[in-house]
XYZ file of C-alpha atoms in Angstrom:
557
model
C -11.093 -35.162 21.581
C -11.789 -34.890 17.865
C -14.455 -37.638 17.901
C -16.858 -35.273 19.720
C -16.782 -32.771 16.861
C -19.184 -32.988 13.912
C -17.999 -34.581 10.708
C -17.262 -31.946 8.064
C -15.693 -31.965 4.607
C -12.379 -30.164 4.357
C -13.936 -27.269 2.459
C -16.317 -26.618 5.341
C -13.525 -26.908 7.907
C -11.532 -24.338 5.942
C -14.293 -21.750 5.763
C -15.107 -22.302 9.447
C -11.492 -21.392 10.250
C -11.845 -18.135 8.357
C -14.884 -17.299 10.453
C -12.975 -18.196 13.617
C -10.263 -15.717 12.568
C -12.729 -12.890 12.039
C -12.690 -12.942 8.241
C -15.830 -11.354 6.778
C -14.779 -10.856 3.153
C -12.648 -12.831 0.728
C -11.738 -11.986 -2.860
C -11.252 -14.394 -5.714
C -11.956 -15.925 -9.082
C -13.707 -19.334 -8.953
C -12.053 -22.557 -10.052
C -13.003 -26.223 -10.112
C -10.029 -27.002 -7.879
C -11.736 -25.540 -4.791
C -15.424 -26.184 -5.430
C -15.815 -27.690 -1.950
C -14.696 -24.401 -0.396
C -17.049 -22.445 -2.677
C -19.891 -24.698 -1.553
C -19.058 -24.019 2.089
C -19.099 -20.263 1.388
C -22.700 -20.602 0.166
C -24.101 -20.680 3.722
C -21.207 -18.981 5.532
C -21.119 -15.493 7.075
C -18.029 -14.902 4.919
C -18.801 -12.906 1.770
C -16.926 -13.714 -1.416
C -16.258 -10.831 -3.791
C -16.175 -12.400 -7.246
C -13.540 -10.614 -9.329
C -12.749 -10.538 -13.026
C -9.047 -11.420 -12.859
C -6.890 -13.051 -10.221
C -4.479 -10.118 -10.327
C -7.327 -7.784 -9.417
C -8.634 -10.156 -6.751
C -5.233 -10.496 -5.108
C -4.674 -6.717 -5.214
C -8.029 -6.319 -3.446
C -6.899 -8.720 -0.730
C -3.597 -6.853 -0.387
C -5.395 -3.502 -0.139
C -7.766 -5.001 2.444
C -4.721 -6.008 4.495
C -3.255 -2.511 4.249
C -6.537 -0.894 5.238
C -7.443 -3.130 8.172
C -4.121 -4.472 9.465
C -5.627 -7.966 9.288
C -4.774 -10.461 6.554
C -6.603 -9.898 3.307
C -7.761 -13.249 1.916
C -7.761 -14.306 -1.722
C -8.809 -17.550 -3.421
C -7.500 -18.635 -6.802
C -7.397 -21.858 -8.728
C -4.220 -23.675 -9.712
C -1.753 -22.959 -12.536
C -2.603 -19.794 -14.481
C -5.070 -18.616 -11.846
C -2.438 -18.832 -9.145
C 0.337 -17.231 -11.171
C -1.955 -14.343 -12.135
C -1.984 -13.469 -8.427
C 1.806 -13.426 -8.095
C 2.138 -9.701 -8.807
C -0.007 -8.834 -5.778
C 1.909 -11.312 -3.662
C 5.115 -9.457 -4.557
C 3.418 -6.202 -3.565
C 2.400 -7.619 -0.188
C 5.894 -8.992 0.395
C 7.695 -5.730 -0.368
C 5.062 -3.549 1.309
C 4.860 -5.642 4.522
C 1.131 -6.296 4.104
C -0.587 -9.231 5.850
C -2.270 -11.464 3.300
C -3.248 -15.117 2.880
C -3.551 -16.608 -0.594
C -5.425 -19.914 -0.874
C -4.701 -21.847 -4.070
C -6.703 -24.831 -5.249
C -4.389 -27.615 -6.455
C -4.574 -30.812 -8.459
C -5.676 -33.923 -6.539
C -2.965 -35.451 -4.366
C -2.640 -38.514 -6.577
C -1.954 -36.345 -9.658
C 1.132 -34.531 -8.385
C 4.498 -34.812 -10.144
C 2.823 -36.157 -13.290
C 2.707 -32.952 -15.354
C -1.004 -32.828 -14.635
C -3.328 -30.177 -16.044
C -2.498 -26.809 -14.423
C -0.103 -28.395 -11.917
C 2.558 -26.081 -10.531
C 5.368 -26.170 -7.992
C 3.885 -24.058 -5.204
C 7.083 -23.417 -3.268
C 9.148 -22.914 -6.402
C 6.670 -20.402 -7.791
C 5.874 -18.398 -4.663
C 8.736 -19.077 -2.255
C 10.675 -15.903 -3.072
C 7.633 -13.650 -2.560
C 5.969 -15.115 0.531
C 6.838 -15.499 4.186
C 5.522 -19.059 4.186
C 4.320 -21.505 1.517
C 2.607 -24.720 2.613
C 0.281 -27.372 1.179
C -2.445 -28.923 3.330
C -2.500 -32.631 2.497
C -4.600 -33.707 5.503
C -8.025 -32.127 6.039
C -7.785 -32.811 9.780
C -4.848 -30.371 9.937
C -6.616 -27.463 8.233
C -7.190 -25.584 11.534
C -3.498 -25.909 12.419
C -2.313 -24.643 9.032
C -4.770 -21.743 8.883
C -3.952 -20.558 12.413
C -0.240 -20.640 11.585
C -0.822 -18.804 8.305
C -2.658 -15.929 9.980
C -0.061 -15.669 12.746
C 2.876 -15.644 10.309
C 1.161 -13.112 8.042
C 0.738 -10.630 10.911
C 3.797 -11.330 13.091
C 7.131 -9.550 12.918
C 7.335 -7.791 9.585
C 3.930 -8.657 8.079
C 3.661 -10.298 4.688
C 1.856 -12.837 2.528
C 1.381 -16.544 3.188
C 0.386 -19.112 0.553
C -1.625 -22.230 1.387
C -2.187 -24.938 -1.229
C -5.468 -26.855 -1.183
C -5.457 -30.185 -3.072
C -8.862 -30.626 -4.662
C -9.547 -34.050 -3.146
C -8.360 -32.971 0.305
C -11.197 -30.448 0.447
C -13.791 -33.229 0.029
C -12.352 -35.506 2.740
C -14.700 -35.735 5.733
C -13.006 -35.302 9.112
C -13.785 -34.609 12.744
C -11.585 -31.834 14.095
C -11.843 -28.863 16.437
C -11.692 -25.307 15.116
C -8.465 -23.453 15.858
C -8.093 -20.541 18.231
C -6.234 -17.613 16.644
C -2.614 -17.488 17.752
C -1.282 -14.419 19.605
C 0.885 -11.946 17.689
C 3.664 -10.457 19.854
C 4.340 -6.747 19.599
C 7.715 -6.571 21.303
C 8.506 -3.730 23.679
C 10.927 -1.071 24.831
C 12.764 -1.479 28.131
C 13.444 1.483 30.473
C 17.152 1.176 29.679
C 16.491 1.303 25.929
C 14.193 4.290 26.361
C 16.846 6.104 28.404
C 19.474 5.320 25.763
C 17.270 6.750 23.002
C 16.506 9.907 24.956
C 20.217 10.288 25.691
C 20.920 10.247 21.976
C 18.142 12.768 21.426
C 19.395 15.224 24.031
C 22.858 15.286 22.482
C 21.608 15.699 18.904
C 21.391 18.968 17.021
C 19.688 17.893 13.793
C 17.477 14.838 14.499
C 14.938 13.470 12.045
C 12.087 11.049 12.782
C 11.381 8.669 9.889
C 8.135 6.637 9.876
C 7.142 3.744 7.619
C 6.268 0.074 7.364
C 3.230 -1.786 8.611
C 1.448 -2.671 11.864
C 0.483 0.948 12.534
C -2.770 1.410 14.448
C -4.731 4.678 14.793
C -3.603 4.868 18.423
C 0.040 4.378 17.465
C -0.180 7.123 14.842
C -1.702 9.552 17.326
C 0.710 8.757 20.168
C 3.831 9.009 17.998
C 2.599 12.274 16.494
C 1.960 13.730 19.966
C 5.429 12.620 21.096
C 7.075 14.120 18.012
C 5.228 17.404 18.500
C 6.259 17.560 22.157
C 9.895 17.138 21.113
C 9.564 19.362 17.994
C 10.964 16.447 16.003
C 10.722 16.910 12.236
C 8.852 13.917 10.804
C 9.437 12.479 7.349
C 7.613 9.409 6.074
C 8.667 6.586 3.800
C 7.495 6.286 0.199
C 3.696 6.124 0.103
C 3.302 6.202 3.876
C 1.801 9.695 4.037
C -1.128 8.511 6.145
C 1.097 7.674 9.144
C 0.889 11.227 10.470
C -1.619 14.022 10.031
C -0.132 16.150 7.265
C -1.378 19.234 9.078
C 0.902 18.513 12.040
C 3.385 21.312 12.706
C 6.252 18.801 12.645
C 5.434 16.976 9.407
C 8.056 17.841 6.781
C 7.138 15.550 3.902
C 7.495 12.169 2.211
C 10.722 10.627 1.007
C 10.847 8.655 -2.210
C 9.948 9.362 -5.814
C 8.635 12.877 -6.331
C 10.066 14.163 -3.038
C 11.232 17.729 -2.362
C 14.933 18.494 -2.844
C 14.862 20.485 0.417
C 13.858 17.341 2.315
C 16.687 15.421 0.677
C 19.143 18.027 1.965
C 17.582 17.693 5.408
C 18.275 13.952 5.388
C 21.903 14.534 4.396
C 22.366 17.009 7.239
C 20.762 14.899 9.990
C 22.981 13.834 12.871
C 20.405 11.436 14.367
C 17.870 9.366 12.430
C 15.082 7.634 14.356
C 13.502 5.106 11.987
C 10.252 3.636 13.302
C 8.539 0.753 11.511
C 10.942 0.612 8.593
C 14.617 0.762 7.732
C 16.068 3.420 5.385
C 15.924 1.751 1.969
C 16.922 2.601 -1.567
C 13.782 4.559 -2.511
C 13.843 6.793 0.574
C 17.587 7.412 0.249
C 17.764 7.975 -3.531
C 19.517 4.706 -4.214
C 21.475 4.756 -0.924
C 23.019 8.149 -1.769
C 21.374 10.463 0.785
C 22.954 8.603 3.700
C 26.634 7.587 3.532
C 27.351 3.878 3.787
C 30.855 4.221 5.231
C 29.787 4.797 8.828
C 30.062 8.603 8.669
C 26.325 9.204 8.501
C 23.910 10.047 11.296
C 23.549 7.872 14.349
C 20.648 5.522 13.765
C 17.952 4.361 16.159
C 16.114 1.509 14.464
C 12.656 0.438 15.679
C 11.418 -2.692 13.922
C 8.986 -5.497 14.818
C 11.673 -8.060 13.954
C 15.477 -8.015 14.110
C 17.269 -5.997 11.457
C 18.749 -8.286 8.780
C 22.419 -9.251 9.271
C 24.893 -7.097 7.383
C 22.521 -4.155 7.145
C 23.804 -1.270 5.052
C 23.133 1.197 7.857
C 24.052 -0.392 11.216
C 22.037 0.978 14.110
C 23.551 2.376 17.292
C 20.361 1.337 19.080
C 17.899 -1.295 17.883
C 14.486 -1.596 19.507
C 12.531 -4.774 18.829
C 9.022 -3.312 18.858
C 6.012 -2.907 16.629
C 4.755 0.693 16.264
C 2.075 0.169 18.929
C 4.656 -1.000 21.472
C 6.945 1.917 20.628
C 4.015 4.315 20.966
C 3.214 2.907 24.406
C 6.799 3.566 25.482
C 7.019 7.191 24.323
C 3.459 8.497 24.679
C 4.096 10.228 28.037
C 7.750 11.175 27.513
C 8.514 14.873 27.321
C 11.820 16.764 26.957
C 13.453 18.163 30.056
C 15.713 20.682 28.341
C 15.361 23.279 25.570
C 15.428 21.789 22.086
C 18.149 23.272 19.854
C 16.488 22.017 16.687
C 13.033 23.574 17.234
C 13.688 26.548 14.971
C 15.042 24.276 12.236
C 11.873 22.156 12.431
C 9.752 25.230 11.731
C 11.950 26.025 8.735
C 11.619 22.473 7.428
C 7.859 22.660 7.862
C 7.667 25.944 5.949
C 9.705 24.437 3.103
C 7.325 21.477 2.921
C 4.236 23.714 2.865
C 5.720 25.692 -0.001
C 6.477 22.503 -1.923
C 3.025 20.984 -1.533
C 1.155 24.182 -2.460
C -0.217 23.750 -5.998
C 1.118 26.328 -8.449
C -0.936 26.706 -11.641
C 1.182 26.019 -14.716
C -1.065 27.546 -17.357
C -2.122 24.368 -19.152
C -5.657 24.339 -20.623
C -6.293 21.508 -18.150
C -4.238 22.640 -15.160
C -3.704 19.605 -12.966
C -2.422 21.636 -10.013
C -5.758 23.462 -9.898
C -7.655 20.196 -10.435
C -5.988 18.548 -7.461
C -6.458 21.626 -5.276
C -10.165 21.389 -6.058
C -10.205 17.685 -5.275
C -8.322 18.226 -2.016
C -10.913 20.773 -0.888
C -13.734 18.321 -1.546
C -12.339 15.210 0.149
C -13.493 14.441 3.698
C -10.868 13.904 6.383
C -11.480 10.141 6.445
C -11.172 9.591 2.689
C -9.307 6.607 1.258
C -6.961 7.527 -1.576
C -5.553 4.819 -3.837
C -3.240 4.822 -6.818
C -0.890 2.513 -8.639
C 2.490 3.293 -10.179
C 3.428 6.071 -12.569
C 3.827 9.827 -12.792
C 0.085 10.293 -12.275
C 0.643 9.400 -8.618
C 2.926 12.399 -8.067
C -0.048 14.783 -8.092
C -1.893 12.627 -5.538
C 1.210 12.317 -3.352
C 2.160 15.981 -3.480
C -1.077 17.936 -3.536
C -3.569 15.899 -1.495
C -3.691 16.318 2.287
C -3.666 13.153 4.379
C -5.411 13.818 7.680
C -5.661 11.681 10.830
C -8.471 9.620 9.312
C -7.238 9.534 5.726
C -5.762 6.306 4.378
C -3.329 6.001 1.500
C -3.398 2.652 -0.300
C -0.599 2.492 -2.833
C 2.050 -0.079 -3.774
C 5.491 0.692 -2.421
C 6.920 -1.835 -4.876
C 5.801 0.339 -7.788
C 3.231 -2.101 -9.138
C 0.989 -0.861 -11.938
C -2.663 -1.858 -11.995
C -3.066 -1.625 -8.211
C -5.182 1.495 -7.712
C -8.527 0.345 -9.151
C -8.768 -3.005 -7.290
C -7.597 -1.249 -4.117
C -10.341 1.328 -4.471
C -12.962 -1.359 -5.094
C -11.856 -3.285 -1.993
C -11.880 -0.143 0.164
C -15.339 0.874 -1.086
C -16.692 -2.610 -0.358
C -15.181 -2.646 3.129
C -16.349 0.883 4.054
C -19.399 1.663 1.880
C -20.068 4.982 3.637
C -16.496 6.249 3.213
C -15.329 8.349 0.260
C -12.847 6.355 -1.809
C -10.895 8.020 -4.600
C -8.478 6.344 -6.992
C -6.062 8.391 -9.098
C -4.964 6.396 -12.136
C -2.831 6.883 -15.184
C -4.189 5.705 -18.516
C -1.638 2.873 -18.641
C -2.155 1.895 -15.003
C -5.952 1.976 -15.264
C -6.271 -0.486 -18.107
C -4.173 -3.095 -16.340
C -7.136 -3.794 -14.036
C -9.902 -1.491 -15.245
C -12.146 -4.517 -15.696
C -12.674 -4.549 -11.934
C -15.147 -1.725 -12.456
C -17.506 -4.612 -13.162
C -16.802 -5.919 -9.657
C -17.508 -2.500 -8.150
C -20.862 -2.259 -9.915
C -21.807 -5.833 -8.999
C -21.020 -5.136 -5.331
C -22.726 -1.706 -5.372
C -19.385 -0.194 -4.387
C -18.982 3.486 -5.258
C -15.363 4.517 -5.707
C -14.523 7.671 -7.638
C -11.829 7.020 -10.243
C -9.869 9.835 -11.839
C -7.947 8.811 -14.964
C -5.136 11.063 -16.188
C -4.983 10.369 -19.914
C -1.797 11.563 -21.613
C -1.801 8.688 -24.160
C 1.524 7.305 -23.042
C 3.437 5.490 -20.346
C 4.432 8.850 -18.893
C 7.071 7.760 -16.405
C 8.974 5.787 -19.007
C 8.552 8.602 -21.538
C 10.155 10.977 -19.035
C 13.132 8.666 -18.581
C 13.273 8.177 -22.349
C 13.373 11.916 -23.041
C 16.146 12.319 -20.479
C 18.252 9.509 -21.919
C 17.262 9.609 -25.621
C 15.627 13.012 -26.278
C 13.293 13.084 -29.240
C 13.561 9.355 -29.932
C 10.113 8.157 -28.867
C 9.883 4.371 -28.923
C 7.555 1.947 -27.181
C 5.885 4.479 -24.869
C 2.840 5.672 -26.834
C -0.651 4.360 -26.076
C -3.889 4.102 -28.025
C -6.717 4.629 -25.554
C -10.484 4.132 -25.484
C -13.057 6.693 -24.447
C -12.623 6.077 -20.723
C -15.901 7.748 -19.735
C -17.806 5.561 -22.207
C -15.909 2.543 -20.903
C -17.136 3.331 -17.378
C -20.716 3.818 -18.547
C -20.585 0.454 -20.318
C -20.168 -1.182 -16.896
C -23.045 0.810 -15.402
C -20.832 3.410 -13.721
C -21.046 7.179 -14.127
C -18.603 8.595 -16.695
C -17.291 12.122 -17.366
C -14.647 13.617 -19.651
C -12.807 16.819 -18.733
C -10.634 18.730 -21.209
C -10.214 22.154 -19.550
C -9.774 23.258 -15.946
C -13.177 24.883 -15.453
C -14.967 21.657 -16.357
C -13.522 19.680 -13.462
C -15.469 21.164 -10.538
C -18.920 20.537 -12.075
C -17.845 17.074 -13.312
C -16.638 16.218 -9.824
C -19.924 17.329 -8.297
C -21.981 15.298 -10.770
C -19.814 12.247 -10.109
C -20.167 12.560 -6.338
C -23.924 13.045 -6.695
C -24.356 10.076 -9.055
C -24.798 7.596 -6.227
C -22.671 4.967 -7.949
C -19.162 4.173 -9.049
C -17.888 7.040 -11.146
C -14.981 7.815 -13.467
C -13.639 11.193 -14.579
C -11.256 11.124 -17.509
C -8.824 14.055 -17.523
C -7.518 14.799 -21.015
C -4.041 15.864 -19.961
C -2.586 18.785 -21.885
C -0.272 17.505 -24.622
C 3.288 17.057 -23.422
C 2.570 17.230 -19.680
C 4.442 14.449 -17.825
C 4.605 15.570 -14.163
C 4.350 18.710 -12.035
C 6.845 21.116 -13.548
C 7.835 18.619 -16.238
C 6.875 18.585 -19.936
C 8.393 16.958 -22.981
C 9.609 20.385 -24.136
C 11.228 21.182 -20.784
C 13.120 17.895 -20.806
C 14.362 18.466 -24.338
C 15.518 21.968 -23.446
C 17.424 20.546 -20.486
C 19.095 17.966 -22.726
C 20.253 20.737 -25.066
C 22.126 22.384 -22.171
C 23.868 19.230 -20.957
């Protein structure tokens, strides 16, 4: 009975629910709309990371969700504070990341009166969240929070938004704390397993495709062992390179932007596609062109933690309702009973991938292939690698090795400004782990101010900024479509190393290849957050791509 529980203000009830759900860290920017919650955090075991912009704070929460598999938590105030966080909410929604965003709101009596910083919560966030609710009764806070955490982690994970009216948080109530709700993982029946193995034994050119969320270390290991036992070539979805040890003999590369043409041909030639954790989408299939949409493509086995949407572009012959852990449990001891006709082809696919990911020096004064080979040699196996969106990420995707313990935190929705907050969050969560963020000059300055948060929290990420003084990805598209007509893509940049030092971080500038190794060593030895600015050779846009090469191509079209 609630009368036996101590009287608490709503803000205290809220923070107590976070503790009950195992939350140790939250990210946010303070606001007067949730002062009661801030007061409750004062004496709570929950640590608040105070950020410099709500976009950075929400990205940190999203990255926390990616890294841990548990909802990352962010607090913002109403109106502009809340809408600043929308970009990260979109990232979490498209990337299937568990996240809970708490938004302080105007008092309940001020709603629908065009009050200061009032906003329509559902109208603003409904298209980018799994659930949007407002808690009007402090006695129901435990109920709402338990539901939010369950929805954020169940099925296909994603973000949940909870509105907190300012006066609700000061109401004093007697209510029991909530018990976290169970999150079902689904499962694979013996009949379904037999059906899948029947499809496998009749295939000649199968391909295993991994992606999505809800992957645990055990699930990664078990699925890798199963794939190796069956000599199944394994491709991963865009920015999911940490789902399998890249040194595995069956790993054949990532699909998506910057992928190898040989892997694209392999997808076209597959006669059986086993998609675990994700469905084949537009990025992985080059705009739905690698797989035919008329029913003549490979047979599809689809393994998802929730039913495939109605009218899916690629209907599955077999659909398994299972999270990766449940699928791993089903296949971990299964071994083939007959020779595998595709084993030789898997070795060929693997060799093609190794050739593609081997850095080839291109002769630039600052040769980025050599730089990233050096970085790859220096990263420990459990490093966390983060980046945002842009051509700079291609070097990190192609030339860094993601081992069993490595984590890749990157936005699959192509959101710029993500890499720095993600690195800060990862370095706060695992202070003894090496965290490296690879940023473009445009991407970095969208949330570079969060270096202040890193220094304040004594977090020590290493940030590598590729400075080519332009929005390189757009410049590449521009040169392909309108060669020589540069418009709207140039950037005027600061001295990035000096910028880092201004925050109290270590700063280095590298202009030629031989300078990188010593600069890297000094940065790693600095004992604090560090930034290395790479002055990219003029005209370099991507591996194998320069402004001159694009213009020469356009002359031959």
